[in-house]
Amino acid sequence: MEAYLARRAHHRALRNLSELDDYLLKDIGVARCEIDSLAYGSSERKRGHEHDMG
């Protein structure tokens, strides 16, 4: 039952984040390509522009 509830919570988070427009995502510091990893709790956020900073 616990696994089922966790999957439901992940799906809800994914749906909620996906419904936000790009401007709101930018305001909270999330790129659209990060939504999956955030919804599923990945601790590693891969952001392309971070590697370009000297």
Coordinates of N, CA, C and O in Angstrom, one line a residue, residues 2-38:
E2 N 2.0 1.2 0.7 CA 2.9 2.3 0.8 C 3.5 2.7 -0.6 O 3.6 3.9 -0.9
A3 N 3.8 1.7 -1.3 CA 4.4 1.9 -2.7 C 3.3 2.6 -3.6 O 3.6 3.5 -4.4
Y4 N 2.1 2.1 -3.5 CA 1.0 2.7 -4.2 C 0.8 4.1 -3.9 O 0.7 5.0 -4.8
L5 N 0.8 4.5 -2.7 CA 0.7 5.9 -2.3 C 1.8 6.8 -2.7 O 1.6 7.9 -3.1
A6 N 3.0 6.2 -2.7 CA 4.2 6.9 -3.2 C 4.1 7.2 -4.7 O 4.4 8.3 -5.2
R7 N 3.6 6.2 -5.5 CA 3.5 6.4 -6.9 C 2.4 7.4 -7.2 O 2.6 8.2 -8.1
R8 N 1.3 7.4 -6.4 CA 0.3 8.4 -6.6 C 0.8 9.8 -6.3 O 0.5 10.7 -7.0
A9 N 1.6 9.9 -5.3 CA 2.1 11.3 -4.9 C 3.1 11.7 -6.0 O 3.1 12.9 -6.4
H10 N 3.9 10.8 -6.6 CA 4.8 11.2 -7.6 C 4.0 11.6 -8.9 O 4.4 12.6 -9.5
H11 N 3.0 10.9 -9.2 CA 2.2 11.2 -10.4 C 1.5 12.6 -10.2 O 1.5 13.4 -11.1
R12 N 1.0 12.9 -9.0 CA 0.4 14.1 -8.7 C 1.4 15.3 -8.8 O 1.1 16.3 -9.4
A13 N 2.6 15.1 -8.3 CA 3.6 16.1 -8.4 C 4.0 16.4 -9.8 O 4.1 17.5 -10.3
L14 N 4.1 15.3 -10.6 CA 4.5 15.4 -12.0 C 3.4 16.2 -12.8 O 3.7 17.1 -13.5
R15 N 2.1 15.9 -12.5 CA 1.0 16.6 -13.1 C 1.0 18.0 -12.7 O 0.8 18.9 -13.6
N16 N 1.1 18.3 -11.5 CA 1.0 19.7 -11.0 C 2.2 20.6 -11.6 O 1.9 21.7 -12.0
L17 N 3.4 20.1 -11.6 CA 4.5 20.8 -12.2 C 4.3 21.0 -13.7 O 4.6 22.0 -14.2
S18 N 3.8 20.0 -14.3 CA 3.7 20.0 -15.8 C 2.6 21.1 -16.2 O 2.7 21.6 -17.3
E19 N 1.7 21.3 -15.3 CA 0.6 22.3 -15.6 C 1.1 23.8 -15.5 O 0.4 24.7 -16.0
L20 N 2.2 24.0 -14.8 CA 2.7 25.4 -14.7 C 3.3 25.8 -16.0 O 3.9 25.0 -16.8
D21 N 3.2 27.1 -16.3 CA 3.8 27.6 -17.5 C 5.3 27.9 -17.3 O 5.8 27.9 -16.2
D22 N 6.0 28.1 -18.4 CA 7.4 28.2 -18.3 C 7.9 29.4 -17.5 O 8.9 29.4 -16.8
Y23 N 7.1 30.5 -17.4 CA 7.4 31.7 -16.6 C 7.4 31.3 -15.1 O 8.3 31.7 -14.4
L24 N 6.3 30.6 -14.7 CA 6.3 30.2 -13.3 C 7.4 29.2 -12.9 O 8.0 29.3 -11.9
L25 N 7.6 28.3 -13.8 CA 8.7 27.4 -13.6 C 10.1 28.1 -13.4 O 10.8 27.8 -12.5
K26 N 10.3 29.1 -14.3 CA 11.5 29.9 -14.2 C 11.6 30.6 -12.8 O 12.6 30.7 -12.2
D27 N 10.4 31.2 -12.4 CA 10.4 31.9 -11.1 C 10.8 31.0 -9.9 O 11.4 31.5 -9.0
I28 N 10.4 29.7 -10.0 CA 10.8 28.8 -8.9 C 12.1 28.1 -9.1 O 12.5 27.2 -8.4
G29 N 12.8 28.4 -10.2 CA 14.1 27.9 -10.5 C 14.1 26.5 -11.1 O 15.0 25.7 -10.8
V30 N 13.0 26.1 -11.8 CA 12.9 24.8 -12.4 C 12.8 24.9 -13.9 O 12.0 25.6 -14.4
A31 N 13.6 24.1 -14.6 CA 13.5 24.0 -16.0 C 12.5 22.9 -16.3 O 12.4 21.9 -15.6
R32 N 11.8 23.0 -17.4 CA 10.8 22.0 -17.8 C 11.4 20.6 -17.9 O 10.8 19.6 -17.5
C33 N 12.6 20.5 -18.3 CA 13.3 19.2 -18.5 C 13.6 18.6 -17.1 O 14.0 17.4 -17.1
E34 N 13.5 19.3 -16.0 CA 13.8 18.8 -14.7 C 12.6 18.2 -14.0 O 12.7 17.6 -12.9
I35 N 11.4 18.4 -14.6 CA 10.2 18.0 -13.9 C 10.1 16.6 -13.5 O 9.8 16.2 -12.3
D36 N 10.5 15.7 -14.4 CA 10.5 14.2 -14.1 C 11.4 13.9 -12.9 O 11.0 13.2 -12.0
S37 N 12.6 14.4 -12.9 CA 13.5 14.1 -11.8 C 13.1 14.7 -10.5 O 13.2 14.1 -9.4
L38 N 12.4 15.9 -10.5 CA 11.9 16.5 -9.3 C 10.7 15.7 -8.8 O 10.6 15.5 -7.6

